[in-house]
Every structure is written in C-alpha cells, then in structure tokens.
N, C-alpha and C. Protein backbone atom coordinates (compact mmCIF):
# COMPACT_ATOMS: atom_id res chain seq x y z
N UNK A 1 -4.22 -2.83 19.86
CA UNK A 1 -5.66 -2.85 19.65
C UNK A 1 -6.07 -1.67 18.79
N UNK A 2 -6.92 -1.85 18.00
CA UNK A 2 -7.76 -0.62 17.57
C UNK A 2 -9.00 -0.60 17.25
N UNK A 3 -9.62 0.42 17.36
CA UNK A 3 -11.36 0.43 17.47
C UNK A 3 -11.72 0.70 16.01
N UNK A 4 -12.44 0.89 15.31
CA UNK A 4 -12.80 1.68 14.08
C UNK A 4 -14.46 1.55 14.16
N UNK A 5 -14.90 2.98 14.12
CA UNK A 5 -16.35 2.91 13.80
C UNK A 5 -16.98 3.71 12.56
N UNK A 6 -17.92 3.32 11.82
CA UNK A 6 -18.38 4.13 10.91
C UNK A 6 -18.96 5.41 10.90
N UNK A 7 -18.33 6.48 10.63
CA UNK A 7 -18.86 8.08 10.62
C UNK A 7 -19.60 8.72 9.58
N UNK A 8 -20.47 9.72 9.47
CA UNK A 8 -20.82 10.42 8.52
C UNK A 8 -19.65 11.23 7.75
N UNK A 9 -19.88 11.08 6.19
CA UNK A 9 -19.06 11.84 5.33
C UNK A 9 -18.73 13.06 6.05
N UNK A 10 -19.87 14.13 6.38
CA UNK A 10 -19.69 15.01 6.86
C UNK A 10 -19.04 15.36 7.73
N UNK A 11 -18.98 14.70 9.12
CA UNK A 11 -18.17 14.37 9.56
C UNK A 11 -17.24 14.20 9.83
N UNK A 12 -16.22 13.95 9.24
CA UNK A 12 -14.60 13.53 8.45
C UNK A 12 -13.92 14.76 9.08
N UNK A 13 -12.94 14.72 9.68
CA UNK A 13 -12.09 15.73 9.77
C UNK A 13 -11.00 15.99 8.73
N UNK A 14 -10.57 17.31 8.24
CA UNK A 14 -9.84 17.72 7.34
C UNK A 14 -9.98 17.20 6.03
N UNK A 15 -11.81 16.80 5.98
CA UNK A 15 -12.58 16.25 4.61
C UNK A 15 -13.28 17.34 3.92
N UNK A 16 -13.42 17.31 3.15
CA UNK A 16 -14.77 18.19 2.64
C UNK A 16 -15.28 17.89 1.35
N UNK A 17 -16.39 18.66 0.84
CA UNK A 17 -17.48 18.17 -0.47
C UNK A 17 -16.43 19.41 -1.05
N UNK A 18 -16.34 19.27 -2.28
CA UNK A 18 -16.27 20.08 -3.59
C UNK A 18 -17.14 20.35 -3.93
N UNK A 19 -17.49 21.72 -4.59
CA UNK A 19 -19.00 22.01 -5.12
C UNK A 19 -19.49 21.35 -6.33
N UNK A 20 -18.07 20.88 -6.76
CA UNK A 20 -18.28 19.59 -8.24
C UNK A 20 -18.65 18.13 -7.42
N UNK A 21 -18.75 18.31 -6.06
CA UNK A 21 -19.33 16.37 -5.61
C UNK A 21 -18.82 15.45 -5.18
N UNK A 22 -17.18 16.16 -5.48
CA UNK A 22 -16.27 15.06 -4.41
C UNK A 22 -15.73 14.94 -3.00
N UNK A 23 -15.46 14.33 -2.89
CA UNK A 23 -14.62 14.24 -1.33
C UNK A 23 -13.39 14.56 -1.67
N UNK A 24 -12.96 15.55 -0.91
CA UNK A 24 -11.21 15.60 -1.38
C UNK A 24 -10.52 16.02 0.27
N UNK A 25 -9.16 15.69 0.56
CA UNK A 25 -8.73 16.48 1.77
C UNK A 25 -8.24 17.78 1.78
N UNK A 26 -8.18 18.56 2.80
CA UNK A 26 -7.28 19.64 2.61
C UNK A 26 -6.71 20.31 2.19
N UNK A 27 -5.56 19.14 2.28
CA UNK A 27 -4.39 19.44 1.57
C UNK A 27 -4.36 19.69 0.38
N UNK A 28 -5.24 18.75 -0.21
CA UNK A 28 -5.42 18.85 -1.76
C UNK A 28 -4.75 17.20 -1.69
N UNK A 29 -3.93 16.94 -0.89
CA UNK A 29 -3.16 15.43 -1.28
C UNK A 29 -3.68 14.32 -1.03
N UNK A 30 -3.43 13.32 -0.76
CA UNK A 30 -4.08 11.72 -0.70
C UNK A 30 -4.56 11.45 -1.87
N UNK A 31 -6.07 11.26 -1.68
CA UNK A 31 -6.97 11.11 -2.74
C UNK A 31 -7.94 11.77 -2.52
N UNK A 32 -9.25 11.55 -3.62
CA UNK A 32 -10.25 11.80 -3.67
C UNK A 32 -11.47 10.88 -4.00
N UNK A 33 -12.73 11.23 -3.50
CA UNK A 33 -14.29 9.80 -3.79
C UNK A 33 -14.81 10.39 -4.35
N UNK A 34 -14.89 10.24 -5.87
CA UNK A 34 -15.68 10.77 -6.90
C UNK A 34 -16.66 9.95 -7.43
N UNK A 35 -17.87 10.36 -7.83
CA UNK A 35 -18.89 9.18 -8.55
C UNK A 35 -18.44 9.07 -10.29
N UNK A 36 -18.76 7.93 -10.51
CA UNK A 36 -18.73 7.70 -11.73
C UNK A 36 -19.71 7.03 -12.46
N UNK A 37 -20.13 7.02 -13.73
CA UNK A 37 -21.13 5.75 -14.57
C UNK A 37 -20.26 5.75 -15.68
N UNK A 38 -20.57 4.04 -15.97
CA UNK A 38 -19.58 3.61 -16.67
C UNK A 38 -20.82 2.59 -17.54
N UNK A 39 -20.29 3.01 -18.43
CA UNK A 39 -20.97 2.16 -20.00
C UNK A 39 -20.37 1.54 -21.04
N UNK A 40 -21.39 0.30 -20.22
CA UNK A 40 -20.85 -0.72 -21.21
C UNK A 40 -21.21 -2.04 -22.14
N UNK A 41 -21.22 -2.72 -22.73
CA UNK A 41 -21.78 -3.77 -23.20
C UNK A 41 -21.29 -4.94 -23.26
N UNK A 42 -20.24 -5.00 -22.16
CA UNK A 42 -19.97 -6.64 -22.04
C UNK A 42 -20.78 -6.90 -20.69
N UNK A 43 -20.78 -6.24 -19.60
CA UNK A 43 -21.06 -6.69 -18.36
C UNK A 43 -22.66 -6.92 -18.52
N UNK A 44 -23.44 -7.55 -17.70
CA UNK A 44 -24.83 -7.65 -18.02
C UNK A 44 -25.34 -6.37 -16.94
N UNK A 45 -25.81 -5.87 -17.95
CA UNK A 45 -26.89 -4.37 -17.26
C UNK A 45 -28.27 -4.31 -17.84
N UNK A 46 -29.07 -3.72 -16.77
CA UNK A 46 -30.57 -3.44 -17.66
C UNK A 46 -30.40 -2.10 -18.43
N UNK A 47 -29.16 -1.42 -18.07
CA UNK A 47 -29.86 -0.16 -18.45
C UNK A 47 -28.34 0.15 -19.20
N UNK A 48 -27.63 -0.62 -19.40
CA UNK A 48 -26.06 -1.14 -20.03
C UNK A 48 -24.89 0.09 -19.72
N UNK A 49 -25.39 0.51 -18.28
CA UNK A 49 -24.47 1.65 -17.42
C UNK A 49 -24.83 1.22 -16.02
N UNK A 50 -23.85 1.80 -14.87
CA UNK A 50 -24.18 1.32 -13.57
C UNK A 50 -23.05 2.78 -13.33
N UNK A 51 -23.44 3.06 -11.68
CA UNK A 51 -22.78 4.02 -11.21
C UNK A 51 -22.74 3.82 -9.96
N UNK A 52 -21.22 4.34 -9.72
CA UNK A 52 -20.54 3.67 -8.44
C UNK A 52 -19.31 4.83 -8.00
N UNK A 53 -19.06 4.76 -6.34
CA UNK A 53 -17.74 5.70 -6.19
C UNK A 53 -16.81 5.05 -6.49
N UNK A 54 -15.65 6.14 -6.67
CA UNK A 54 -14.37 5.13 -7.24
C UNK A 54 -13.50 6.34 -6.22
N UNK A 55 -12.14 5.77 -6.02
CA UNK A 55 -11.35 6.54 -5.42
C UNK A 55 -10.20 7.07 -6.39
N UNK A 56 -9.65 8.53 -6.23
CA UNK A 56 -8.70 8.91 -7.34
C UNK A 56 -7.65 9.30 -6.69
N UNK A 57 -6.72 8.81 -6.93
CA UNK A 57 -5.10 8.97 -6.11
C UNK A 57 -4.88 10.45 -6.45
N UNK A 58 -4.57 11.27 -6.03
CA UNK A 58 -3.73 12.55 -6.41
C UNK A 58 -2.51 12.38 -7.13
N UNK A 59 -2.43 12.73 -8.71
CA UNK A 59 -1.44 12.58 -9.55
C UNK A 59 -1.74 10.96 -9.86
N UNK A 60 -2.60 10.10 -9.36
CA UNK A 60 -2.46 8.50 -10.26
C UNK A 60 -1.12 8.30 -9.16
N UNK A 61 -0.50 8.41 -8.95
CA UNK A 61 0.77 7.75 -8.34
C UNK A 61 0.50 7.25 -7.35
N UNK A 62 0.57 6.12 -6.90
CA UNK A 62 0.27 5.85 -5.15
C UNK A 62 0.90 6.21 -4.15
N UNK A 63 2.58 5.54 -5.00
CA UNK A 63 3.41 5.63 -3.24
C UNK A 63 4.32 4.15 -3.83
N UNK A 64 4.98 3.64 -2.64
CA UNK A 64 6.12 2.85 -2.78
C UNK A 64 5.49 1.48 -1.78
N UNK A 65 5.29 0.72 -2.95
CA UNK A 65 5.60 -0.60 -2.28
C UNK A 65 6.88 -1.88 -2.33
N UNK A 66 7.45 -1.64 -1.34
CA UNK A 66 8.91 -2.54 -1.22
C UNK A 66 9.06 -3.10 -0.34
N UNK A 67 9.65 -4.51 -0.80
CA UNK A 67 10.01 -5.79 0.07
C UNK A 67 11.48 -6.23 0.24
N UNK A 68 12.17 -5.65 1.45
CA UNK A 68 13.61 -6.00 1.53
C UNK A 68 13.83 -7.30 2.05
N UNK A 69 15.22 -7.63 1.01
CA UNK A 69 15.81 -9.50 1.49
C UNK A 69 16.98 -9.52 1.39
N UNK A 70 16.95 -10.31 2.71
CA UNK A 70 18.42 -10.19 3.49
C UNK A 70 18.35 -11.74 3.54
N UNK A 71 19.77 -12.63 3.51
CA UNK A 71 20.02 -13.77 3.33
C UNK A 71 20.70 -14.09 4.59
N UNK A 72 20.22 -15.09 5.31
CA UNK A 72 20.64 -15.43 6.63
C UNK A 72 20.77 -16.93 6.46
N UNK A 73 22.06 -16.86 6.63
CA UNK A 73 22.84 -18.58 6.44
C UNK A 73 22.64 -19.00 4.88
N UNK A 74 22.33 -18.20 3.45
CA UNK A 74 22.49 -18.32 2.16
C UNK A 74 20.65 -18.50 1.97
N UNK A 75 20.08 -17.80 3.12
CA UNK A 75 18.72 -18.72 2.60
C UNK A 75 17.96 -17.14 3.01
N UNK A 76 16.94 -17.07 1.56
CA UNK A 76 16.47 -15.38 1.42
C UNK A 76 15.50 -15.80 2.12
N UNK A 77 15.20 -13.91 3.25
CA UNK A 77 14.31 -14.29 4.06
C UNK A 77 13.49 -12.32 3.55
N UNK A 78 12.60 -12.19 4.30
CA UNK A 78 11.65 -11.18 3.63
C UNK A 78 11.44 -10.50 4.81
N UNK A 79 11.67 -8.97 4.84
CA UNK A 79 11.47 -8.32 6.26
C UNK A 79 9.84 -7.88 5.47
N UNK A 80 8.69 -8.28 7.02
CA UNK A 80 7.23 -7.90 6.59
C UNK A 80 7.01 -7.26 7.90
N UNK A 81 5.67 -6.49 7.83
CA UNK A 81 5.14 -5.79 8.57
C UNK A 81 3.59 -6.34 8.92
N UNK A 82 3.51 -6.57 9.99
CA UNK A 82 2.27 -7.32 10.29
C UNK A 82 1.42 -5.81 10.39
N UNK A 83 0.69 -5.24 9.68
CA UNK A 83 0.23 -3.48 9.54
C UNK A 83 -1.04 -3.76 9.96
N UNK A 84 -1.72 -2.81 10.71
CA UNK A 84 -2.85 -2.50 11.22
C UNK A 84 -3.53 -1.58 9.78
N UNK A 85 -4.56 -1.70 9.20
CA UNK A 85 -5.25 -0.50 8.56
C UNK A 85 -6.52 -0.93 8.70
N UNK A 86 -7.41 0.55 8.95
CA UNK A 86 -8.94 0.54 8.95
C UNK A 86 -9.78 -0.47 8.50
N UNK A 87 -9.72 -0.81 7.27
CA UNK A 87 -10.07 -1.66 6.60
C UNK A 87 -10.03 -2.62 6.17
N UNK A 88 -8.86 -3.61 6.72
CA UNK A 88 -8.26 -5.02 6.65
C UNK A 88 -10.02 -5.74 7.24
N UNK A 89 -9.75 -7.08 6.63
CA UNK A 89 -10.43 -7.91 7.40
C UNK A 89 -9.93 -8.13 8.74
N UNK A 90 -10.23 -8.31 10.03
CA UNK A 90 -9.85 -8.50 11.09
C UNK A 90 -8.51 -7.59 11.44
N UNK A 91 -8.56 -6.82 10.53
CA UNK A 91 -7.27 -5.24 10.86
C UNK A 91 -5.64 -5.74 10.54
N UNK A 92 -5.39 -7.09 10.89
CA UNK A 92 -4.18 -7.17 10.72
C UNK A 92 -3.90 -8.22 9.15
N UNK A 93 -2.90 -7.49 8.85
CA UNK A 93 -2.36 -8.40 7.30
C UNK A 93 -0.65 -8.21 7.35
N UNK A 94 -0.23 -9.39 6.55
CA UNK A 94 1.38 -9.57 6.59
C UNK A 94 1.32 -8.13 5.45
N UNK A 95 2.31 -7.55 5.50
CA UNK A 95 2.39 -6.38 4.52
C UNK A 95 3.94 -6.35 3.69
N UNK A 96 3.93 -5.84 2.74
CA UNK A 96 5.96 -5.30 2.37
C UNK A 96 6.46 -4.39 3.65
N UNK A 97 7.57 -4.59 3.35
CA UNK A 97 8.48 -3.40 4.27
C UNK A 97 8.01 -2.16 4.07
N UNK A 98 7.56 -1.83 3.16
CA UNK A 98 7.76 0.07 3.06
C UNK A 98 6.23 -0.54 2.02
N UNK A 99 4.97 0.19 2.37
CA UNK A 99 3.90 0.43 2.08
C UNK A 99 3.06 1.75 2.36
N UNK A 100 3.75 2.68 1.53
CA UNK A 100 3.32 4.43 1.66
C UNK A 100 3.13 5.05 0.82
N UNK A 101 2.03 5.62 0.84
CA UNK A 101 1.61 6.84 -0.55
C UNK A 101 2.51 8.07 -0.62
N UNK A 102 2.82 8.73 -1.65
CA UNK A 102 3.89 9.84 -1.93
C UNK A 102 3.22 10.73 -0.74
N UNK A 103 2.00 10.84 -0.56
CA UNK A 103 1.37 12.20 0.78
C UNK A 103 2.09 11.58 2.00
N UNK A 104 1.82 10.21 2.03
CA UNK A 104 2.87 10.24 3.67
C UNK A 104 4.22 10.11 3.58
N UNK A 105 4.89 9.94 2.55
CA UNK A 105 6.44 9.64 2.79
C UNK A 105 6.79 11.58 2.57
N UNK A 106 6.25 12.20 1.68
CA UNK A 106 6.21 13.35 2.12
C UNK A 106 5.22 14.08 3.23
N UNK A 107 4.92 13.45 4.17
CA UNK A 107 4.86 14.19 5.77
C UNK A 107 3.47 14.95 5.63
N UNK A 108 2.54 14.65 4.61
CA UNK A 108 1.54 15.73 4.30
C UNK A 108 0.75 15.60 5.92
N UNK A 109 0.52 14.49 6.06
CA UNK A 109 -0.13 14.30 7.47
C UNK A 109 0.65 14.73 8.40
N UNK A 110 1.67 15.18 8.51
CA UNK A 110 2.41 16.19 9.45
C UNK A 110 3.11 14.95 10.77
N UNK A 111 3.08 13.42 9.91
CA UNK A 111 3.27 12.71 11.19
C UNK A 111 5.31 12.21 10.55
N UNK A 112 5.84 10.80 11.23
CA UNK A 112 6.73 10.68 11.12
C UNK A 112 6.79 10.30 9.16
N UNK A 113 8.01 10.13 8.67
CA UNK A 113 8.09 9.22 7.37
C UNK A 113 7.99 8.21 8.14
N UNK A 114 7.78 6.95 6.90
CA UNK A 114 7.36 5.68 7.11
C UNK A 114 8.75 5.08 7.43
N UNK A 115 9.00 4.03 8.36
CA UNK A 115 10.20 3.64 8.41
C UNK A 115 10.83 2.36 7.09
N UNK A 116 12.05 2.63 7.45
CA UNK A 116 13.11 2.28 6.43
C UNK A 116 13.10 2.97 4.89
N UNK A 117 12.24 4.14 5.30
CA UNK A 117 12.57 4.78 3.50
C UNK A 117 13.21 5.74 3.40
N UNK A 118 14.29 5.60 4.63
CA UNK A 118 15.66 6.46 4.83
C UNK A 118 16.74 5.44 4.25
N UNK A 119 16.81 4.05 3.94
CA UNK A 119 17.17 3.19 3.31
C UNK A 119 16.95 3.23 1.62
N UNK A 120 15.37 3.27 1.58
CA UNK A 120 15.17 3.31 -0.14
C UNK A 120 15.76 4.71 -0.76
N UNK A 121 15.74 5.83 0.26
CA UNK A 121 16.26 6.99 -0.43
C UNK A 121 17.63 7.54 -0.58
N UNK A 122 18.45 6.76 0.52
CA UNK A 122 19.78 7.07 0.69
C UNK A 122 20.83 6.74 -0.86
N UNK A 123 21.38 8.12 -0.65
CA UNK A 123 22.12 8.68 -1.77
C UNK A 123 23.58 6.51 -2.41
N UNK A 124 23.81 6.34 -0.66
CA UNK A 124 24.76 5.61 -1.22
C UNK A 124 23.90 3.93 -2.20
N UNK A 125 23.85 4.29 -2.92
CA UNK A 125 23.26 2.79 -3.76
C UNK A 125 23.96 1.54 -4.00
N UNK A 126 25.01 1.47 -3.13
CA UNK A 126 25.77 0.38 -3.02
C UNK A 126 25.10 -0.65 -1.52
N UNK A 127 24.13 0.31 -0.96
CA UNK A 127 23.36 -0.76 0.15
C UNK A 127 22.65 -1.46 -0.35
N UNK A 128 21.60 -1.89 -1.51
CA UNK A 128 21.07 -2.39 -1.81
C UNK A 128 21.22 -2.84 -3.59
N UNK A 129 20.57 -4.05 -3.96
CA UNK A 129 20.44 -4.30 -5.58
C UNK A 129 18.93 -4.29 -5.99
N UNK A 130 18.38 -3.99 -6.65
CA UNK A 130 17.28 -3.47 -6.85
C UNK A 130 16.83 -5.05 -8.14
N UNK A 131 15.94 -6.15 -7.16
CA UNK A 131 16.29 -7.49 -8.02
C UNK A 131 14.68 -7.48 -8.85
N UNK A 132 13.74 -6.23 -8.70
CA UNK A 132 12.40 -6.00 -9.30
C UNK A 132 12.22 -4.78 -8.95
N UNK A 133 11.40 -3.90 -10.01
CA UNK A 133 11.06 -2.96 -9.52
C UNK A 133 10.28 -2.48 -11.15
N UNK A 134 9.07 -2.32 -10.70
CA UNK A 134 8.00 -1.90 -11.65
C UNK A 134 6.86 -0.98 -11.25
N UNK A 135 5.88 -0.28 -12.23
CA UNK A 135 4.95 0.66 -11.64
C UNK A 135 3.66 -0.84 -12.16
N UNK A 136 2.93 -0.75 -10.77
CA UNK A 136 1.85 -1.91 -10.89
C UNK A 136 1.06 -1.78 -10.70
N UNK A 137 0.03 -2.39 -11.43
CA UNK A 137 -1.76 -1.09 -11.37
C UNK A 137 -2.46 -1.22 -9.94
N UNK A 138 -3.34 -1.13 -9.65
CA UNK A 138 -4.17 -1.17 -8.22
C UNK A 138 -5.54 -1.82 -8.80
N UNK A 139 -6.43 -2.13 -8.12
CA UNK A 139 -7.79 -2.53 -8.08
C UNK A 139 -8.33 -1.86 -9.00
N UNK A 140 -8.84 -2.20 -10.23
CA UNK A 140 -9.45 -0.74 -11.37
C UNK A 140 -10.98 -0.68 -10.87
N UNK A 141 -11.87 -1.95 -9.81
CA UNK A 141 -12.98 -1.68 -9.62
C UNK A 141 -13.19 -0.44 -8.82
N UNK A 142 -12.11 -0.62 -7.71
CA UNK A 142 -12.29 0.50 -6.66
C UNK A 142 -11.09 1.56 -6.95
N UNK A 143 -10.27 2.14 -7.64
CA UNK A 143 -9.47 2.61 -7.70
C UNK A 143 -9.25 3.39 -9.14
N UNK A 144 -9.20 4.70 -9.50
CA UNK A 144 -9.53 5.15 -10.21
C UNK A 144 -7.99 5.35 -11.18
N UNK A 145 -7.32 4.41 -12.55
CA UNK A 145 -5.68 4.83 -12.80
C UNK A 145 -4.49 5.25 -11.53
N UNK A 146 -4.93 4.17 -10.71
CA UNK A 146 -4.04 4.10 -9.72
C UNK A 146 -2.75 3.10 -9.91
N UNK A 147 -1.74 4.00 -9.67
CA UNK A 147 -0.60 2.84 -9.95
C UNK A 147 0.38 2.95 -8.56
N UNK A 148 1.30 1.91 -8.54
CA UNK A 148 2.42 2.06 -7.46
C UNK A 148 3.49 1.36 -7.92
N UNK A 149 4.63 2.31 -6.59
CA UNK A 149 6.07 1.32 -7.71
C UNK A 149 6.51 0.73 -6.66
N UNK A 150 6.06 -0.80 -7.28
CA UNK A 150 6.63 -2.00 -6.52
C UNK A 150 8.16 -2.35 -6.84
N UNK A 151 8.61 -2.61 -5.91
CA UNK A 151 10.27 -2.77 -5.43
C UNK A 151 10.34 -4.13 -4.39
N UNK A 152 11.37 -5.25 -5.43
CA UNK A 152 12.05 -6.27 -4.27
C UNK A 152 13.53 -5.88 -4.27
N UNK A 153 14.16 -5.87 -3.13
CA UNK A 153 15.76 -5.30 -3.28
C UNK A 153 16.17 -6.04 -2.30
N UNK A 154 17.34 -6.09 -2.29
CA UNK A 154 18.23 -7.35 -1.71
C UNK A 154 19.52 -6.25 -0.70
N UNK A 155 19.16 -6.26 0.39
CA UNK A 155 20.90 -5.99 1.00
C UNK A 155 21.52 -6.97 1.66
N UNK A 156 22.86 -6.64 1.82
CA UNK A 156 23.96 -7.66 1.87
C UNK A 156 23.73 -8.58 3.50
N UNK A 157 24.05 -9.08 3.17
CA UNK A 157 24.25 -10.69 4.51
C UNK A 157 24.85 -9.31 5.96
N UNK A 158 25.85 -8.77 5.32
CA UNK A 158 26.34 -8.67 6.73
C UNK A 158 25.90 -7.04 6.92
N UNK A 159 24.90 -6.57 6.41
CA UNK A 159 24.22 -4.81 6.47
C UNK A 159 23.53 -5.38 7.65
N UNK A 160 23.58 -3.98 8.36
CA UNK A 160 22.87 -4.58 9.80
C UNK A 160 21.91 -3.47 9.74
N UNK A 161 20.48 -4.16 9.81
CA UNK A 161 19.08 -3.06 10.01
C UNK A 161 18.40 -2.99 10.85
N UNK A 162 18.88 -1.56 11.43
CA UNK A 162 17.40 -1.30 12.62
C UNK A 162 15.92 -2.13 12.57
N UNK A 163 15.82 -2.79 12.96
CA UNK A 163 14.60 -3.34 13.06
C UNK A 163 13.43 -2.54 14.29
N UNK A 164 12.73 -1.53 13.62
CA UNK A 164 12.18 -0.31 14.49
C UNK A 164 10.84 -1.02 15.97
N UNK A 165 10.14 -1.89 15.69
CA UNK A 165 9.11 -2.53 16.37
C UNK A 165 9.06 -4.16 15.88
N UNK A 166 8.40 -4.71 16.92
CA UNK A 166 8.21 -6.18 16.81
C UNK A 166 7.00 -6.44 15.73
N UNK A 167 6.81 -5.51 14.91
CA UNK A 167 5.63 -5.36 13.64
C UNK A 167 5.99 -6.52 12.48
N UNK A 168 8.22 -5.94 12.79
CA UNK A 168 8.27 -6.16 11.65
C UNK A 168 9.31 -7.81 12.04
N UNK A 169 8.82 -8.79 11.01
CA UNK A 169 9.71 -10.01 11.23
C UNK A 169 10.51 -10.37 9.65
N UNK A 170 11.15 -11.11 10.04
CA UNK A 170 12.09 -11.84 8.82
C UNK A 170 11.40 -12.69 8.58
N UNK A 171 10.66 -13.10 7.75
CA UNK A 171 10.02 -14.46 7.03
C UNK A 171 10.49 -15.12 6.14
N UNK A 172 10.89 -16.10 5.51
CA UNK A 172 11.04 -17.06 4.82
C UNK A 172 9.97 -17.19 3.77
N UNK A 173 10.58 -17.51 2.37
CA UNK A 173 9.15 -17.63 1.38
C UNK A 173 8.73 -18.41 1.40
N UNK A 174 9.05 -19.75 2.15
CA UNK A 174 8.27 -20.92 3.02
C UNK A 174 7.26 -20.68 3.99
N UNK A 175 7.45 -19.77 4.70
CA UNK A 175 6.56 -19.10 5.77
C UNK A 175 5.44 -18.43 5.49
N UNK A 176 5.60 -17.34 4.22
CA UNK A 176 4.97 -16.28 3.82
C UNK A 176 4.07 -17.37 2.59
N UNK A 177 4.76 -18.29 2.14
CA UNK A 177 3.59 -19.18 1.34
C UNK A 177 2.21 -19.91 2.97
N UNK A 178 3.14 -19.98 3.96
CA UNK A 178 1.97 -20.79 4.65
C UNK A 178 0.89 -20.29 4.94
N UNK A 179 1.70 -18.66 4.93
CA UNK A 179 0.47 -17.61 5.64
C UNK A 179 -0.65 -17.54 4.32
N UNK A 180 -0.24 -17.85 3.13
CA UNK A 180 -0.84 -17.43 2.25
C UNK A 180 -1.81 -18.53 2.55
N UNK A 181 -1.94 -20.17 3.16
CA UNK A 181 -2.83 -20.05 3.25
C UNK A 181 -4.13 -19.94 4.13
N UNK A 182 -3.51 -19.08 4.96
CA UNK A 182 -4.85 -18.79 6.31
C UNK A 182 -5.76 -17.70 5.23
N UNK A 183 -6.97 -17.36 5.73
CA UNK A 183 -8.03 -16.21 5.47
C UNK A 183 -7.39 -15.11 5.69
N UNK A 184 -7.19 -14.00 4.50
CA UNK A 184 -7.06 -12.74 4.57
C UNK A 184 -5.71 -12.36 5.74
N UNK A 185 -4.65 -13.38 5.77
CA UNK A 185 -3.43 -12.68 6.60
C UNK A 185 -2.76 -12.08 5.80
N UNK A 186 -2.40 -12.45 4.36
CA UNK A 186 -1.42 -11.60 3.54
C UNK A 186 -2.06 -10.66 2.73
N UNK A 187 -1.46 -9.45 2.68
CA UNK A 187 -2.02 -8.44 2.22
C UNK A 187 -1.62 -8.67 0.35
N UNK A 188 -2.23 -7.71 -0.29
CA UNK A 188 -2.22 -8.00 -1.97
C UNK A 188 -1.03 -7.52 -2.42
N UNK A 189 -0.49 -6.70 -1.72
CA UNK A 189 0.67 -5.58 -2.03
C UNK A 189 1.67 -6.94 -1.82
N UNK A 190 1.91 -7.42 -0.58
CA UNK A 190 3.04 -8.65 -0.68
C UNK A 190 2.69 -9.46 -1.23
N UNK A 191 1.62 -10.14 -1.88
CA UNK A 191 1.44 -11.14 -2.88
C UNK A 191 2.10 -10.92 -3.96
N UNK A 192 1.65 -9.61 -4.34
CA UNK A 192 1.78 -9.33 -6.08
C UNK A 192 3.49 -9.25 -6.01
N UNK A 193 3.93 -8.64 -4.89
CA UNK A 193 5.89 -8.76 -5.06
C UNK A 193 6.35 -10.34 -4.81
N UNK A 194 5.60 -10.82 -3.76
CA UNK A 194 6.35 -12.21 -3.81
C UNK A 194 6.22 -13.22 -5.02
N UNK A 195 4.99 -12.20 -5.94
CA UNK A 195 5.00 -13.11 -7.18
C UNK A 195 6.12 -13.32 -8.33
N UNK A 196 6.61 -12.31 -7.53
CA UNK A 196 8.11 -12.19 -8.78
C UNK A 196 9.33 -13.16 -7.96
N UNK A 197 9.14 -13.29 -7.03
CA UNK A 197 10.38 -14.24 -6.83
C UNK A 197 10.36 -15.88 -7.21
C-alpha cells in the first residue's frame, strides 16, 4: 500500500529555493524545477510565448533503463517490475528490470542500489549480450534535455537469477502486449524498449 498526499514546496524535505528560483536538492543531485517561457510561432498563443515548470536532470543524464530476457523452453520472456511511484496513475505500472537515475544507483539517497545492477555492472561480460542499447530522449514537455540509456540484454537459458521480491515476474511479449491493453498498467520506459523487439 501507499499513501501520497500533496505538500507545500516549502515544505519538502532536503528541498530548497535557489536565490535564482529553482527547486534543487541538497545534494546538488537528482534534478531540479525551473520556470521557463518558450517562444514560439507554430503553437497557437495570444501572446506567441507561454510559461511553464520544466524539470532539469542533473548533467541531462537520467539513469539506466533495462529490460532483461531469459528464454524458457526457446520462448523469450521479459523480467518486469510491477513499481510503485508517486505519480503513476493508480501507483502501480509494469516497469523494465532496472529503472534508476545515476543519483540512486550511486546511493545519493543514502538507501540500497537498485537491484540487479550488480548484473549490468559486473566486470564478467560474458553474462549477458547486449541485443539494444541506446541513449533515448524523455518527455521534452515536462522534462528539460533529458535523456536515458535504454538497454534490452539477453542472459543465457541456464544463468540462474536471484529473483529479489514477488515485484518482479517473467512475462512473455504476449503478456506484456495484453497488459498494453488495460489503462495506464505499462509504464513508457517498457514500451519504448519493447518497441525494439
């Protein structure tokens, strides 16, 4: 279960204003909510500018989105993460395996790494084949030159993987098409990778 309620900016723990107007954390890492106006002359405006927050990744880089496939009986199946985040419609969405910004896989939040990216990082590269892997833009309405590097990789039939919580299941791209079509179960991050298969 989880609750989420709406707080004042101010509010925010380990948030704060910049005297230039933004929201930034702490650390300095994650991101930041900066305002912007943007001008232009294709969109219809009265005043042919509009101004809106946009969010700015620290460094533009997001983080790692990857979808591991493992073949059970010759037939590729997709380890997903049914992920809880704040902001989902109804909180839960099918997700990739490994969906983390460079601040949490480096620990900035002081909590665990994300699981299985003791897999994507391990020195031996004979566990996996790397069958996609590209830097792929983000939302440009809400997201300010945000990119991430999407990864599909394949390990072998007989690699045996911790499977850490019942979050995460083996799906079928038969399955993961059905979910595609309920309301808001698959998240955009596993769309845009399952679009490459």
């Amino acid at each position: 279960k989880m609750t989420v309620k709406k707080i004042k900016l101010e509010d925010l723990k380990n948030w704060k204003f910049h005297n230039r107007g933004y929201l930034y954390h702490d650390s300095k890492e994650f991101f930041k909510v900066e305002g912007i106006r943007t001008f232009t002359s294709i969109r219809e405006s009265k005043n042919k500018f509009w101004d809106q927050p946009i969010i700015t990744q620290v460094g533009f880089d997001g983080g790692y989105l990857v979808l591991i496939r493992k073949k059970f009986q010759g037939n590729p199946h997709y380890l997903c993460e049914a992920k809880y985040e704040p902001g989902n419609y109804k909180f839960v969405q099918i997700s990739p395996t490994i969906q983390a910004t460079f601040s949490n896989i480096n620990k900035v939040h002081q909590g665990r790494m994300p699981f299985f990216c003791d897999l994507l990082f391990s020195k031996n590269k004979n566990i996996y084949n790397k069958l996609f892997d590209s830097w792929t833009s983000e939302d440009g309405g809400r997201l300010y030159n945000k990119r991430n590097r999407s990864m599909l990789i394949e390990i072998a039939d007989d690699y045996s993987l911790n499977i850490p919580n019942a979050n995460f299941r083996w799906l079928s791209l038969y399955q993961i098409k059905a979910l595609l079509k309920e309301n808001a179960w698959v998240n955009p991050h596993l769309r845009g990778i399952i679009a490459h298969t």
